[in-house]
Coordinates of C-alpha atoms in Angstrom, one line a residue:
Chain A
M1242 CA 0.0 0.0 0.0
L1243 CA 2.8 2.4 0.9
E1244 CA 5.0 1.5 -2.0
P1245 CA 3.6 4.0 -4.5
L1246 CA 4.1 6.8 -2.0
Q1247 CA 7.9 6.4 -2.5
E1248 CA 7.5 8.0 -5.9
P1249 CA 7.6 11.8 -6.0
F1250 CA 5.1 12.0 -8.8
M1251 CA 2.7 10.0 -6.7
Q1252 CA 3.2 12.3 -3.7
R1253 CA 2.4 15.3 -5.8
A1254 CA -0.6 13.6 -7.3
L1255 CA -1.9 12.8 -3.7
A1256 CA -1.4 16.4 -2.6
E1257 CA -3.3 17.4 -5.7
V1258 CA -6.3 15.1 -5.1
V1259 CA -6.5 16.2 -1.4
L1260 CA -6.6 19.9 -2.5
V1261 CA -9.1 19.2 -5.2
G1262 CA -11.2 17.0 -3.0
A1263 CA -11.3 19.4 -0.1
A1264 CA -12.3 22.5 -2.2
G1265 CA -14.5 20.6 -4.7
G1266 CA -16.3 18.5 -2.2
A1267 CA -17.3 21.4 0.1
L1268 CA -18.1 23.8 -2.7
G1269 CA -20.0 21.0 -4.4
C1270 CA -22.7 21.0 -1.7
W1271 CA -23.7 24.5 -2.7
V1272 CA -23.4 23.6 -6.4
V1273 CA -26.0 20.8 -5.7
F1274 CA -28.4 23.0 -3.6
Y1275 CA -28.1 26.0 -5.9
G1276 CA -28.7 23.9 -9.0
L1277 CA -25.4 24.9 -10.5
S1278 CA -24.3 21.5 -11.8
Y1279 CA -24.9 22.5 -15.4
A1280 CA -23.1 25.9 -14.8
A1281 CA -20.2 24.0 -13.3
E1282 CA -19.9 21.7 -16.3
S1283 CA -20.3 24.7 -18.7
L1284 CA -17.7 26.9 -17.0
A1285 CA -15.3 24.0 -17.1
H1286 CA -15.7 23.4 -20.8
S1287 CA -15.5 27.1 -21.7
I1288 CA -12.0 27.5 -20.3
F1289 CA -10.6 25.1 -22.8
P1290 CA -9.4 27.8 -25.2
G1291 CA -7.6 29.6 -22.3
L1292 CA -5.9 26.3 -21.4
V1293 CA -4.8 25.7 -25.0
L1294 CA -3.4 29.2 -25.3
A1295 CA -1.5 28.9 -22.0
A1296 CA 0.0 25.6 -23.3
I1297 CA 0.9 27.2 -26.6
A1298 CA 2.6 30.1 -24.8
G1299 CA 4.2 27.8 -22.3
V1300 CA 2.8 29.7 -19.2
P1301 CA 1.1 28.2 -16.2
L1302 CA -2.4 26.9 -17.1
L1303 CA -4.0 29.3 -14.5
L1304 CA -3.0 32.3 -16.6
G1305 CA -5.1 31.0 -19.4
A1306 CA -7.9 29.6 -17.4
A1307 CA -8.7 32.6 -15.3
P1308 CA -9.3 35.1 -18.2
A1309 CA -11.2 32.5 -20.2
I1310 CA -13.6 31.8 -17.3
V1311 CA -14.2 35.6 -16.9
V1312 CA -14.9 35.9 -20.6
A1313 CA -17.3 33.0 -20.5
A1314 CA -19.2 34.3 -17.4
L1315 CA -19.6 37.8 -19.0
A1316 CA -20.7 36.3 -22.3
I1317 CA -23.3 34.2 -20.6
A1318 CA -24.6 37.2 -18.6
L1319 CA -24.8 39.2 -21.9
C1320 CA -26.4 36.5 -24.0
S1321 CA -29.1 35.7 -21.4
R1322 CA -30.2 39.4 -21.6
V1323 CA -31.0 39.0 -25.3
A1324 CA -34.7 38.7 -25.5
G1325 CA -36.0 35.2 -26.3
I1326 CA -32.9 33.4 -25.2
G1327 CA -33.2 31.8 -21.8
R1328 CA -30.3 31.4 -19.5
E1329 CA -29.9 27.8 -20.3
A1330 CA -29.7 28.4 -24.1
A1331 CA -27.3 31.3 -23.5
V1332 CA -25.0 29.0 -21.6
A1333 CA -25.2 26.4 -24.3
V1334 CA -24.4 29.0 -27.0
V1335 CA -21.4 30.4 -25.1
V1336 CA -20.0 27.0 -24.1
T1337 CA -20.1 25.5 -27.5
T1338 CA -18.5 28.6 -29.0
M1339 CA -15.7 28.7 -26.4
F1340 CA -15.1 24.9 -26.6
G1341 CA -15.1 25.0 -30.4
L1342 CA -12.6 27.8 -30.3
G1343 CA -10.5 25.7 -28.0
V1344 CA -10.6 22.7 -30.4
L1345 CA -9.6 25.0 -33.3
L1346 CA -6.6 26.2 -31.4
A1347 CA -5.7 22.7 -30.2
L1348 CA -5.7 21.4 -33.7
S1349 CA -3.5 24.3 -35.0
P1350 CA 0.1 23.6 -36.0
Q1351 CA 1.4 25.8 -33.1
S1352 CA -0.3 23.6 -30.6
P1353 CA 2.3 21.6 -28.5
P1354 CA 1.9 17.8 -28.2
G1355 CA -0.1 16.5 -25.2
V1356 CA -3.0 18.9 -25.5
E1357 CA -5.3 15.9 -24.8
S1358 CA -4.1 16.1 -21.2
L1359 CA -6.0 19.4 -20.9
L1360 CA -9.2 17.5 -21.8
F1361 CA -8.6 14.4 -19.7
G1362 CA -6.4 15.8 -17.0
D1363 CA -2.8 14.9 -16.0
V1364 CA -2.9 14.3 -12.3
F1365 CA 0.6 12.8 -12.3
G1366 CA 2.1 15.7 -14.1
A1367 CA 1.5 18.4 -11.5
T1368 CA 4.5 20.6 -11.0
D1369 CA 5.4 22.2 -7.7
A1370 CA 4.2 25.5 -9.1
D1371 CA 0.8 23.9 -10.1
L1372 CA 0.5 22.5 -6.6
A1373 CA 1.3 25.9 -4.9
T1374 CA -1.3 27.6 -7.1
A1375 CA -3.9 24.9 -6.4
A1376 CA -3.1 25.1 -2.7
G1377 CA -3.6 28.9 -2.7
L1378 CA -6.9 28.7 -4.6
A1379 CA -8.2 25.8 -2.4
V1380 CA -7.4 27.8 0.8
L1381 CA -9.2 30.8 -0.8
V1382 CA -12.3 28.7 -1.6
V1383 CA -12.5 27.1 1.9
V1384 CA -12.0 30.4 3.7
A1385 CA -14.5 32.2 1.5
L1386 CA -17.1 29.4 2.1
R1387 CA -16.5 29.8 5.8
L1388 CA -16.9 33.6 5.8
L1389 CA -19.9 33.6 3.5
H1390 CA -21.7 30.6 4.9
G1391 CA -24.5 32.5 6.5
Q1392 CA -25.2 34.6 3.4
I1393 CA -25.2 31.7 1.0
L1394 CA -27.3 29.6 3.4
I1395 CA -30.0 32.2 3.7
A1396 CA -30.1 33.2 0.0
G1397 CA -30.5 29.5 -0.9
F1398 CA -33.1 28.8 1.7
D1399 CA -35.6 31.4 0.7
R1400 CA -34.6 34.0 -1.8
G1401 CA -37.8 36.1 -1.3
T1402 CA -37.0 36.9 2.3
A1403 CA -33.3 37.0 2.1
R1404 CA -33.2 40.8 1.5
S1405 CA -35.2 41.5 4.7
L1406 CA -32.6 39.4 6.6
G1407 CA -29.8 41.6 5.3
V1408 CA -28.6 39.2 2.6
S1409 CA -28.4 39.9 -1.1
P1410 CA -29.3 36.9 -3.2
A1411 CA -27.5 38.4 -6.2
F1412 CA -24.3 38.7 -4.1
A1413 CA -24.6 35.1 -2.9
D1414 CA -25.0 33.9 -6.6
A1415 CA -22.1 35.9 -7.8
A1416 CA -19.9 34.8 -4.9
L1417 CA -20.7 31.2 -5.5
L1418 CA -20.0 31.4 -9.3
L1419 CA -16.7 33.1 -8.6
L1420 CA -15.7 30.4 -6.1
L1421 CA -16.9 27.8 -8.6
A1422 CA -14.6 29.3 -11.2
A1423 CA -11.7 29.2 -8.7
G1424 CA -12.5 25.6 -7.8
I1425 CA -12.6 24.6 -11.4
V1426 CA -9.3 26.1 -12.1
V1427 CA -7.9 24.2 -9.1
A1428 CA -9.3 20.9 -10.3
V1429 CA -8.8 21.1 -14.0
Q1430 CA -5.1 20.3 -13.8
G1431 CA -5.8 16.9 -12.3
L1432 CA -9.2 15.9 -13.8
G1433 CA -9.1 17.8 -17.1
N1434 CA -11.7 19.8 -18.8
L1435 CA -14.2 17.1 -19.5
L1436 CA -14.1 15.3 -16.1
V1437 CA -13.7 18.1 -13.6
V1438 CA -17.4 18.4 -12.9
A1439 CA -17.4 15.0 -11.3
V1440 CA -15.6 16.3 -8.2
F1441 CA -18.2 19.0 -7.7
V1442 CA -21.3 17.0 -8.2
G1443 CA -20.6 13.4 -7.2
P1444 CA -19.4 13.6 -3.6
A1445 CA -21.9 16.3 -2.8
A1446 CA -24.7 14.2 -4.2
V1447 CA -23.6 11.3 -2.0
A1448 CA -23.2 13.5 1.1
R1449 CA -26.7 14.9 0.6
R1450 CA -28.2 11.5 0.9
L1451 CA -26.3 10.7 4.1
S1452 CA -26.4 13.9 6.1
D1453 CA -29.1 16.4 7.0
R1454 CA -27.0 19.3 8.2
M1455 CA -25.0 21.6 6.1
L1456 CA -21.6 21.6 7.8
P1457 CA -21.4 17.8 8.3
M1458 CA -22.5 17.4 4.7
M1459 CA -19.7 19.7 3.4
L1460 CA -17.1 17.8 5.6
L1461 CA -18.4 14.5 4.4
A1462 CA -18.4 15.5 0.8
A1463 CA -14.8 16.8 1.1
G1464 CA -13.8 13.5 2.8
L1465 CA -15.5 11.4 0.2
A1466 CA -13.9 13.4 -2.6
I1467 CA -10.5 12.9 -1.1
L1468 CA -11.1 9.2 -0.5
A1469 CA -12.3 8.7 -4.1
G1470 CA -9.3 10.7 -5.3
V1471 CA -6.8 8.5 -3.5
A1472 CA -8.6 5.4 -4.5
G1473 CA -8.5 6.6 -8.1
L1474 CA -4.8 7.2 -7.9
Y1475 CA -4.1 3.7 -6.6
L1476 CA -6.3 2.2 -9.3
S1477 CA -4.4 4.2 -11.9
Y1478 CA -1.0 3.2 -10.4
Y1479 CA -1.7 -0.5 -10.2
A1480 CA -4.0 -1.0 -13.2
G1481 CA -2.2 1.5 -15.4
T1482 CA -5.4 3.3 -16.2
A1483 CA -5.6 7.1 -17.0
G1484 CA -5.3 9.2 -13.7
G1485 CA -8.0 11.7 -14.2
A1486 CA -10.5 9.2 -15.5
S1487 CA -9.7 6.8 -12.6
V1488 CA -10.5 9.5 -10.1
A1489 CA -13.7 10.4 -11.8
L1490 CA -14.7 6.7 -12.0
A1491 CA -13.9 6.3 -8.3
I1492 CA -16.3 9.2 -7.5
V1493 CA -19.0 7.5 -9.5
A1494 CA -18.3 4.2 -7.6
V1495 CA -18.7 6.0 -4.3
Y1496 CA -22.0 7.4 -5.5
L1497 CA -23.3 4.0 -6.5
L1498 CA -22.1 2.4 -3.3
S1499 CA -24.1 5.0 -1.3
L1500 CA -27.4 4.3 -3.1
P1501 CA -28.7 1.6 -0.7
A1502 CA -27.8 3.7 2.3
G1503 CA -29.7 6.6 1.0
R1504 CA -32.8 4.4 0.4
V1505 CA -32.8 3.3 4.1
R1506 CA -32.8 6.9 5.2
S1507 CA -35.5 8.2 3.0
S1508 CA -37.8 5.3 3.9
R1509 CA -37.5 6.4 7.6
R1510 CA -38.6 9.9 6.7
P1511 CA -42.1 10.5 8.0
A1512 CA -44.6 11.8 5.5
V1513 CA -45.7 15.3 6.3
A1514 CA -49.5 15.3 6.5
R1515 CA -51.1 17.9 4.3
A1516 CA -54.6 19.2 4.5
E1517 CA -56.1 21.8 2.4
V1518 CA -58.1 24.2 4.4
T1519 CA -61.5 25.2 3.0
I1520 CA -62.4 28.8 3.6
A1521 CA -65.3 29.2 6.0
Chain B
M668 CA -50.5 60.3 24.9
P669 CA -51.8 57.8 22.2
P670 CA -49.1 55.4 20.9
E671 CA -47.3 56.2 17.7
P672 CA -48.3 54.0 14.8
L673 CA -45.7 51.5 13.7
I674 CA -46.8 51.7 10.1
E675 CA -48.4 54.8 8.6
A676 CA -49.3 54.9 4.9
A677 CA -51.1 57.7 3.0
G678 CA -51.9 57.6 -0.7
V679 CA -49.2 55.0 -1.4
A680 CA -48.7 53.8 -5.0
A681 CA -46.0 51.2 -5.8
G682 CA -45.0 49.0 -8.7
Y683 CA -42.1 47.6 -10.6
G684 CA -41.2 50.3 -13.0
G685 CA -44.3 50.2 -15.2
P686 CA -47.8 51.4 -14.2
P687 CA -48.3 51.2 -10.5
V688 CA -49.5 47.8 -9.2
I689 CA -51.2 49.4 -6.2
S690 CA -52.4 52.9 -5.6
G691 CA -54.3 54.9 -3.1
V692 CA -53.3 52.8 -0.1
G693 CA -53.7 54.5 3.3
F694 CA -53.8 53.0 6.8
S695 CA -52.1 53.2 10.1
L696 CA -51.2 50.3 12.3
L697 CA -50.6 50.8 16.0
P698 CA -48.6 48.5 18.3
G699 CA -50.7 45.5 19.3
Q700 CA -52.9 45.7 16.2
R701 CA -53.5 43.0 13.7
L702 CA -54.3 44.0 10.1
A703 CA -55.9 41.5 7.7
L704 CA -54.9 42.2 4.1
L705 CA -57.5 40.9 1.7
G706 CA -57.5 40.8 -2.0
P707 CA -57.4 38.5 -5.0
N708 CA -54.2 36.9 -6.3
G709 CA -52.4 39.5 -8.3
G710 CA -54.4 42.2 -6.5
G711 CA -51.2 43.7 -5.0
K712 CA -51.0 42.2 -1.5
T713 CA -47.4 41.1 -2.0
T714 CA -46.5 44.4 -3.6
L715 CA -47.8 46.3 -0.6
L716 CA -45.9 44.0 1.8
R717 CA -42.7 44.6 -0.2
A718 CA -43.2 48.3 0.0
V719 CA -43.6 48.1 3.7
L720 CA -40.4 46.1 3.9
G721 CA -38.6 48.9 2.0
E722 CA -37.9 46.7 -1.1
L723 CA -40.0 48.9 -3.3
R724 CA -40.0 52.6 -3.0
P725 CA -43.5 54.1 -3.2
T726 CA -44.0 56.1 -6.4
A727 CA -46.5 58.3 -4.7
G728 CA -47.7 59.0 -1.2
T729 CA -45.9 58.5 2.1
L730 CA -45.1 55.4 3.9
G731 CA -43.5 55.4 7.3
V732 CA -42.4 52.2 9.1
Q733 CA -41.0 52.7 12.7
S734 CA -39.6 49.3 13.4
T735 CA -37.7 46.3 12.0
C736 CA -40.0 44.3 9.8
G737 CA -39.9 40.5 10.0
T738 CA -41.2 38.7 7.0
V739 CA -42.9 35.3 7.4
P740 CA -43.2 33.8 3.9
Q741 CA -45.3 30.9 2.9
T742 CA -43.4 27.8 3.8
E743 CA -43.7 26.5 0.3
R744 CA -41.4 29.4 -0.8
T745 CA -38.6 27.9 1.4
R746 CA -36.5 24.9 0.5
L747 CA -37.9 21.9 2.3
D748 CA -35.0 19.7 1.1
Y749 CA -32.5 22.0 2.8
P750 CA -30.1 20.5 5.4
V751 CA -31.1 22.9 8.2
S752 CA -32.6 22.4 11.7
A753 CA -35.5 24.5 13.1
L754 CA -32.8 26.2 15.2
D755 CA -30.6 27.0 12.2
V756 CA -33.6 28.6 10.5
A757 CA -34.5 30.7 13.6
A758 CA -30.9 31.7 14.0
M759 CA -31.0 33.2 10.4
G760 CA -32.9 36.1 11.9
A761 CA -29.7 37.2 13.8
L762 CA -27.7 37.6 10.6
S763 CA -28.9 41.1 9.7
R764 CA -27.4 42.3 13.0
L765 CA -24.0 40.7 12.5
P766 CA -21.1 41.9 10.4
W767 CA -21.3 40.1 7.0
W768 CA -18.4 37.7 7.7
R769 CA -19.8 36.3 10.9
R770 CA -22.0 33.3 11.3
P771 CA -24.5 33.1 14.1
G772 CA -22.6 32.0 17.1
R773 CA -23.5 30.9 20.6
R774 CA -25.4 34.1 21.6
E775 CA -27.4 34.0 18.4
R776 CA -28.3 30.4 18.8
E777 CA -29.4 31.0 22.4
A778 CA -31.7 33.8 21.1
A779 CA -33.0 31.4 18.4
G780 CA -33.7 28.8 21.1
R781 CA -35.6 31.4 23.2
A782 CA -37.6 32.3 20.1
L783 CA -38.5 28.7 19.4
D784 CA -39.5 28.4 23.0
R785 CA -41.8 31.4 22.5
V786 CA -43.6 29.8 19.5
G787 CA -43.9 26.5 21.4
L788 CA -41.3 24.5 19.5
R789 CA -38.4 24.2 21.9
A790 CA -38.6 20.4 21.8
L791 CA -38.3 20.4 18.0
A792 CA -35.2 22.7 17.8
G793 CA -33.0 20.0 16.5
E794 CA -35.5 18.6 13.9
T795 CA -34.8 19.1 10.2
F796 CA -37.0 22.0 9.0
G797 CA -38.4 20.1 6.0
R798 CA -39.7 17.3 8.2
L799 CA -41.8 19.6 10.3
S800 CA -45.5 19.9 9.7
G801 CA -46.8 23.0 7.8
G802 CA -48.0 24.7 11.0
Q803 CA -44.7 24.0 12.8
R804 CA -42.7 25.4 9.8
Q805 CA -44.8 28.5 9.9
R806 CA -44.0 28.8 13.7
V807 CA -40.2 28.4 13.0
L808 CA -40.4 31.3 10.4
I809 CA -42.2 33.4 13.0
A810 CA -39.4 32.6 15.5
R811 CA -36.9 33.8 12.9
A812 CA -38.7 37.1 12.7
L813 CA -38.7 37.3 16.6
V814 CA -34.9 36.7 16.5
Q815 CA -34.7 39.7 14.2
D816 CA -36.4 41.6 17.0
A817 CA -39.1 42.7 14.6
G818 CA -41.7 45.1 15.9
V819 CA -43.7 44.6 12.7
L820 CA -44.5 41.1 11.5
L821 CA -45.6 40.6 7.9
L822 CA -47.2 37.2 7.3
D823 CA -48.0 36.0 3.8
E824 CA -51.0 33.6 3.9
P825 CA -49.9 31.9 7.0
F826 CA -52.9 29.7 7.3
S827 CA -52.9 28.3 3.8
G828 CA -52.5 24.5 3.7
L829 CA -53.0 24.2 7.5
D830 CA -55.6 21.9 9.1
R831 CA -58.0 23.5 11.5
P832 CA -56.2 22.8 14.8
S833 CA -52.9 24.1 13.4
A834 CA -54.5 27.2 12.0
E835 CA -56.3 27.9 15.3
G836 CA -53.1 27.4 17.3
L837 CA -51.2 29.7 14.9
E838 CA -53.9 32.4 15.1
A839 CA -53.7 32.3 18.9
L840 CA -49.9 32.7 18.8
I841 CA -50.3 35.7 16.4
A842 CA -52.8 37.3 18.8
E843 CA -50.3 36.8 21.7
L844 CA -47.4 38.3 19.7
A845 CA -49.6 41.3 18.8
G846 CA -50.6 41.5 22.5
E847 CA -46.9 42.1 23.4
G848 CA -46.9 45.3 21.4
R849 CA -46.1 44.2 17.9
A850 CA -48.0 45.2 14.8
V851 CA -49.0 42.3 12.6
A852 CA -50.1 42.4 8.9
I853 CA -51.6 39.2 7.6
A854 CA -52.2 38.6 3.9
T855 CA -55.0 36.1 3.9
H856 CA -58.0 34.7 1.9
D857 CA -59.8 33.7 5.0
L858 CA -62.7 36.0 5.8
E859 CA -63.4 34.4 9.2
Q860 CA -59.9 35.0 10.4
A861 CA -60.0 38.5 9.0
R862 CA -63.1 39.1 11.1
R863 CA -61.1 38.5 14.2
C864 CA -58.4 41.1 13.4
D865 CA -58.4 44.7 14.5
L866 CA -58.4 46.2 11.0
V867 CA -59.2 44.9 7.5
L868 CA -57.6 46.4 4.4
C869 CA -59.2 45.3 1.1
I870 CA -57.0 45.8 -2.0
N871 CA -57.5 45.1 -5.6
R872 CA -54.9 47.1 -7.5
R873 CA -56.2 50.1 -5.5
Q874 CA -57.5 50.3 -1.9
V875 CA -61.1 49.3 -1.9
A876 CA -61.7 49.8 1.8
C877 CA -60.0 49.9 5.2
G878 CA -61.6 49.8 8.6
H879 CA -63.0 47.7 11.3
P880 CA -63.8 44.2 10.2
A881 CA -67.5 44.5 11.0
E882 CA -68.1 47.4 8.7
V883 CA -65.7 46.4 5.9
L884 CA -66.7 42.7 5.8
G885 CA -70.4 43.5 6.3
D886 CA -70.5 45.5 3.0
L887 CA -71.2 43.2 0.1
A888 CA -70.2 46.0 -2.4
V889 CA -66.8 46.1 -0.8
L890 CA -66.3 42.4 -1.1
E891 CA -67.5 42.4 -4.7
A892 CA -65.1 45.2 -5.6
T893 CA -62.3 43.3 -3.9
Y894 CA -62.8 39.9 -5.3
G895 CA -64.9 40.5 -8.5
G896 CA -67.5 37.7 -8.8
A897 CA -65.6 35.1 -6.8
I898 CA -67.9 35.4 -3.8
V899 CA -70.4 32.8 -2.9
E900 CA -73.2 32.9 -0.3
I901 CA -73.0 29.7 1.8
P902 CA -76.4 28.1 1.9
G903 CA -78.2 27.9 5.2
G904 CA -76.8 31.2 6.6
G905 CA -73.2 30.1 6.7
G906 CA -72.1 33.5 5.6
R907 CA -70.0 34.4 2.6
A908 CA -66.9 32.8 1.3
I909 CA -64.4 33.5 -1.4
L910 CA -64.0 30.9 -4.0
P911 CA -60.5 29.7 -3.3
P912 CA -57.9 30.8 -5.9
H913 CA -56.8 27.9 -8.1
H914 CA -54.1 25.9 -6.4
H915 CA -51.0 25.0 -8.3
H916 CA -49.8 22.2 -6.1
H917 CA -52.5 19.6 -6.7

């Protein structure tokens, strides 16, 4: 069990999945409750051109990912204001445009070899600089979640009353999207553009079935994400499978394993009696 | 010296940028008084409550509110699948008094516990909000407003979906809270409960009538102007009733 830990690349990969799991699992709980799974997936895909440009220029991926995610978020905000286009359609338009642009760049002659690792992740290829950046962003995400907990909790619970409780739902939305963007940038190195959404949705979906308080749920989701990450790395090490895909599959496996447990809980849940009152 | 009104409105119009949704609204609500707000769906009850809350600025008239307003929404507007306890929800009321980066701590949770005690739910403080009954959830949301230290309570159809014992218990609680010097405005479709309030305000895009329940509710012309044709006479001297607005959740 300990043998793979002798390898420096494995040590860095472990550090990477711990960072990704902690930030992604905790943030994922809000992604699930705010219905942001599609947004998470879309934001992840739309940073592809930024990643390719960074690879072509030979600079850290973050320098490409950060501006691309800002462009995507602004474009989505603008498109959804066009009359007749709903928010969902606006997201689809922007994401396919950005992703297509990324593919065009990736297939250009200037593109360096190994661009596919941007799509599928290269969890074993993390450099010390990548790790330091990921650590910084992961700490930022966790600290921000702690500070903004009350605001995000209230805005998600009942938007209509949030304002009278001193909370701006628009602020909570924007803060969550920004944190999601930061979280995606952390996770994209290891899991890649196409698989990154797994870490935000899978562990949180499991934790939601097993816990009925927010903080335990976030801790559980982070723990499960880290566990699945480590399991995926071992799978990859011994079975020779691709790193990012192994981690994503381990997350799915955790979800499937949790299904019977969730059923037990929900069958315990008492039905709330409902009676319509007739007006006297 | 007579007590100062907690809410004082004169000639208030309000809306969302276009033509006003409500106009000509004037009433004053003293500490200890309960106001029943009657009107059809889309008649402007929610708009008036939002104006009182300060979320909408009146486009005409004057509206003075002398206390913190606590809103008690319909529990269907809240997330019933949310991982929060009754105590967590009540403690949300403390957030507006805290700096933005602070979460409710021990003091706030104690205040939330006292508020749950006040609404008769101390024993259920640790229960998940979504698993409570409709009447219990409404009480938790009232406790949240008490934690806000609200002198004005705004309740949006608090009795809808409740069985009779729950509705009666809730009505008694609202009367007690008003008796402690709070002003309470209740948007409702229930004429019988409106009859037991201190004031009735009928609104259908404009103010139709405002006054004591006996005079307002005794006037068929007022009810017709408020609800259009949706009033039925209950056979056998059972009084009048409003045909319930269509329910979406069946």
